[in-house]
XYZ file of C-alpha atoms in Angstrom:
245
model
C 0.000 0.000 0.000
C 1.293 3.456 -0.460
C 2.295 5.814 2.253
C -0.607 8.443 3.294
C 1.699 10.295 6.087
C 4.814 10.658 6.047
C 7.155 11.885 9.351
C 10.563 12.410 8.674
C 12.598 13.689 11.687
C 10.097 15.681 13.493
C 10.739 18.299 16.469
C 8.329 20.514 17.953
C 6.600 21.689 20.856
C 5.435 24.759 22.862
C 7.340 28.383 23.419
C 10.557 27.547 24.171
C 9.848 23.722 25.407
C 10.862 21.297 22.600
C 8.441 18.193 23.376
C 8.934 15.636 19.933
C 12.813 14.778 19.290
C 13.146 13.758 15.402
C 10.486 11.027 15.191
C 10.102 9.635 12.166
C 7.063 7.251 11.265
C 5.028 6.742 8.466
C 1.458 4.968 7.814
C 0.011 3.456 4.572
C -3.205 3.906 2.897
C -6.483 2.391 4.971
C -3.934 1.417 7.662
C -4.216 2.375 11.529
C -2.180 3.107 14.392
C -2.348 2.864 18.073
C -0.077 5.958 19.585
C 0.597 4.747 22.761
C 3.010 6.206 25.867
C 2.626 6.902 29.544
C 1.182 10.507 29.924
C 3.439 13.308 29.363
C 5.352 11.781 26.798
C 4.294 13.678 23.624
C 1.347 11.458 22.643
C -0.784 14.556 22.119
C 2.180 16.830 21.011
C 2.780 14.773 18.161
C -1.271 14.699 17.239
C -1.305 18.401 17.208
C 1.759 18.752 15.422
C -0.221 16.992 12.429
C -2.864 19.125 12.698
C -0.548 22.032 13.059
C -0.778 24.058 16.447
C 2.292 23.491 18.107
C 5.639 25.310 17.321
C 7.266 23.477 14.481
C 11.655 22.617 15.108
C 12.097 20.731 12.323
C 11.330 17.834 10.049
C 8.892 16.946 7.529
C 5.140 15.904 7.272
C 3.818 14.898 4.139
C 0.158 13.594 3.299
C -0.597 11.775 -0.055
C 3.178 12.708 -1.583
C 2.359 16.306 -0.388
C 4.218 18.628 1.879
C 2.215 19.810 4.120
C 4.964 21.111 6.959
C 4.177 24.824 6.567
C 0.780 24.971 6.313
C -1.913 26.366 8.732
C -4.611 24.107 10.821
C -7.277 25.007 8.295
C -5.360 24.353 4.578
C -4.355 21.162 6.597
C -7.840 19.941 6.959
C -8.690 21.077 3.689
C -5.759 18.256 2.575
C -7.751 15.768 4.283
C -6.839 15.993 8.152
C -9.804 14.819 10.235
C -9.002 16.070 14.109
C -10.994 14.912 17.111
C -9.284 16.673 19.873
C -9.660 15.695 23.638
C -11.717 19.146 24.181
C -13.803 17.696 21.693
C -14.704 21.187 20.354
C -18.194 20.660 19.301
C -20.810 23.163 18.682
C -22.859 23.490 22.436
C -24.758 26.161 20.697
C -25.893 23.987 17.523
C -28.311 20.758 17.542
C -26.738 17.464 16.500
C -27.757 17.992 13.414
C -26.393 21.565 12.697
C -23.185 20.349 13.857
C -23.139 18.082 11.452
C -24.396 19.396 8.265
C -22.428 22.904 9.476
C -19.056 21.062 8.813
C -20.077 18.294 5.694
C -17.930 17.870 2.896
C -19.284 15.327 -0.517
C -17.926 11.649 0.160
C -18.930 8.272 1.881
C -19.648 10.180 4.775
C -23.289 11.882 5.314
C -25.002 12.766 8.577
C -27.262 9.906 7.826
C -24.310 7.325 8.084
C -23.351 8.960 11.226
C -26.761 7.895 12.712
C -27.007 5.085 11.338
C -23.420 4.176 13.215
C -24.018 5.969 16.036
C -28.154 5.706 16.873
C -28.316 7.459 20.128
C -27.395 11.093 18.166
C -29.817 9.999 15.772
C -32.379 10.353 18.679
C -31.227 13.318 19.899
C -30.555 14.891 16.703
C -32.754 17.806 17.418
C -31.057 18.404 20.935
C -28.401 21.049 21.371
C -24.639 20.611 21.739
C -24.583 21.305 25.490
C -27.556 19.294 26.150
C -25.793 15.801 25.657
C -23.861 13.353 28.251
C -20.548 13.156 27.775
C -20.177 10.210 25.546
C -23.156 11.737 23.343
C -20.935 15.033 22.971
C -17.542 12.436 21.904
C -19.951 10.457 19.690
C -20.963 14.229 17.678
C -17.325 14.983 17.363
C -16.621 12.090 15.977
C -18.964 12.142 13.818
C -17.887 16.055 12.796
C -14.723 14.381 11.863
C -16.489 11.771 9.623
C -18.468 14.502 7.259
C -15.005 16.154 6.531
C -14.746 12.899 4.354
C -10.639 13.296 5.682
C -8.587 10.807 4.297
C -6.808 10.266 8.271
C -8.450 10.850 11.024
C -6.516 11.845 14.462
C -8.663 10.858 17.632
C -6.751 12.424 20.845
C -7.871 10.140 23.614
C -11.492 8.932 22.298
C -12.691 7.043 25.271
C -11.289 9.087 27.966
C -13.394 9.512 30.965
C -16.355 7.466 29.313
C -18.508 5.510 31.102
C -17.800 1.927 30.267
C -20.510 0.910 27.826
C -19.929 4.512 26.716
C -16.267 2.710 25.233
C -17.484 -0.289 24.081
C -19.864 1.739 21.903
C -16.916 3.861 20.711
C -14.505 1.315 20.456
C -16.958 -0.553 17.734
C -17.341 2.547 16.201
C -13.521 3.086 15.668
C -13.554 -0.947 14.628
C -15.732 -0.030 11.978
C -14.805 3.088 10.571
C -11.000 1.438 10.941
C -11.177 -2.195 9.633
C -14.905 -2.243 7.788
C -14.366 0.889 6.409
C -10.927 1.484 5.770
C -10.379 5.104 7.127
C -6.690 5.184 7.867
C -6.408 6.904 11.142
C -4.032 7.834 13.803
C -5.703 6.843 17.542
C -4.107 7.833 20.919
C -5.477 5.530 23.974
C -4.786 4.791 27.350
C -6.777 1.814 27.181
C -3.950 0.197 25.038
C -5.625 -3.556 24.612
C -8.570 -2.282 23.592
C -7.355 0.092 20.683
C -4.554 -2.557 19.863
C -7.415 -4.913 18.753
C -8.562 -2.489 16.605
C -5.628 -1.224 15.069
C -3.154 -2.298 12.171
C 0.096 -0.845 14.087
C 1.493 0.681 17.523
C 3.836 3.776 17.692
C 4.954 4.453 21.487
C 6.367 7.142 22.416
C 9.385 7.824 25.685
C 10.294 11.454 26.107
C 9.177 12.551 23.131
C 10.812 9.667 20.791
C 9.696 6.692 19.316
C 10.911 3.391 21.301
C 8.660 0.901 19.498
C 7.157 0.413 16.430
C 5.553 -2.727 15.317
C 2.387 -4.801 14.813
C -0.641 -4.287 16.890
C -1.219 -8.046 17.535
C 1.929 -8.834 18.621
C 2.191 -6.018 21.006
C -0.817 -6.971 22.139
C -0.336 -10.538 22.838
C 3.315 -9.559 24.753
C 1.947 -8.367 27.846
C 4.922 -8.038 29.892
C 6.707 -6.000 26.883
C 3.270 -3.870 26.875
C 3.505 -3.152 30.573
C 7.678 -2.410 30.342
C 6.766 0.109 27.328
C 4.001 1.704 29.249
C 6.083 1.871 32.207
C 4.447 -0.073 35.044
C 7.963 -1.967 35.678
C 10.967 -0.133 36.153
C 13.121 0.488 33.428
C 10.424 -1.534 30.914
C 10.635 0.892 28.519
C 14.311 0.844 27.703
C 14.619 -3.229 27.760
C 11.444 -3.643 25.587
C 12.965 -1.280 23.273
C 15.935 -3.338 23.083
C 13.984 -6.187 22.085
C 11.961 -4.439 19.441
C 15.307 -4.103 17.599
């Protein structure tokens, strides 16, 4: 498969605080990735960094063959950057449906698939941003993503602080709009065997670098390198890195 994004020695951050040290990583065409690290270690750096709000130190990013390094947040997602932030950034002001058909580009993606996937904002379609739970409100900006019709989505912590059926309704969601419908996309998780199963590869990240890079099944399955990479033992991070070669 060809390469959608393309990361070639990439350094950014915030001010004066350089947070990503020249990672390099690339993804292919309808492929997905897990971006995994304990917090604090540029997870969410290196998401915005796509998208294009942090302070750029170097290095390349290139989507479909095309440099996109310089450009701003907007021509970005006009190249076909999808962004669900943490913040979530929905409309409270809008109904379900405005926020939807505010933001919807031609392509597979209509509000009507979106309800179709995701039946409790079909229900509440009529209600206003602020007036949904929680999970209703991450549902909608997911779904804000999907009507861009992006070709890679970036999904900053999906799940996080979701009541539990709340995730397993998300984490189907992600299954199918990763493996049924082949949206590549980019997903950071702190649930890390539940996005692993759902996901083509891993990235994690130590300090701001990349220590592993592989397949999500076999991370998955390795539980004790899993734990060493996310840090529960001491010193995992930098053994399971030696045995990722």
């Amino acid at each position: 498969m060809p390469e959608l994004l393309e990361i070639e020695r990439l350094s950014a951050g915030y001010g004066e605080a350089v947070v990503l040290n020249e990672i390099s990583l690339t993804l292919a065409e309808g492929r997905s990735l897990a971006l995994l690290g304990r917090n604090g270690m540029g997870k969410t750096t290196l998401v915005n960094t796509i998208v294009g709000v942090t302070r750029w130190r170097g290095g390349t990013i290139r989507l479909a063959g095309r440099d996109i390094t310089r450009l701003r947040p907007d021509q970005r997602a006009h190249a076909g950057i999808g962004w669900v932030p943490q913040e979530r950034n929905i409309f409270k002001s809008l109904t379900v449906h405005e926020n939807l058909t505010a933001v919807a580009r031609p392509g597979a993606w209509s509000p009507a698939k979106v309800y179709a996937m995701f039946p409790r904002l079909a229900e509440r379609r009529g209600n206003l941003g602020n007036q949904l739970s929680g999970g209703e409100q991450q549902m909608l900006a997911v779904g804000r993503a999907l009507v861009l019709n992006p070709r890679l989505m970036l999904l900053d912590e999906p799940t996080e602080g979701l009541a539990p059926i709340i995730v397993e309704e998300l984490i189907a969601a992600l299954s199918r709009i990763t493996r049924d419908e082949g949206l590549s996309a980019i997903i950071v998780e702190q649930n890390a065997q539940k996005i692993l199963g759902v996901t083509d590869r891993a990235v994690v990240l130590e300090r701001g670098s990349v220590v592993h890079a592989g397949d999500s099944a076999a991370l998955r399955a390795d539980r004790a390198v899993l734990e060493g990479f996310l840090g529960v033992s001491h010193g995992g991070p930098k053994r399971a890195a030696a045995r990722a070669g």
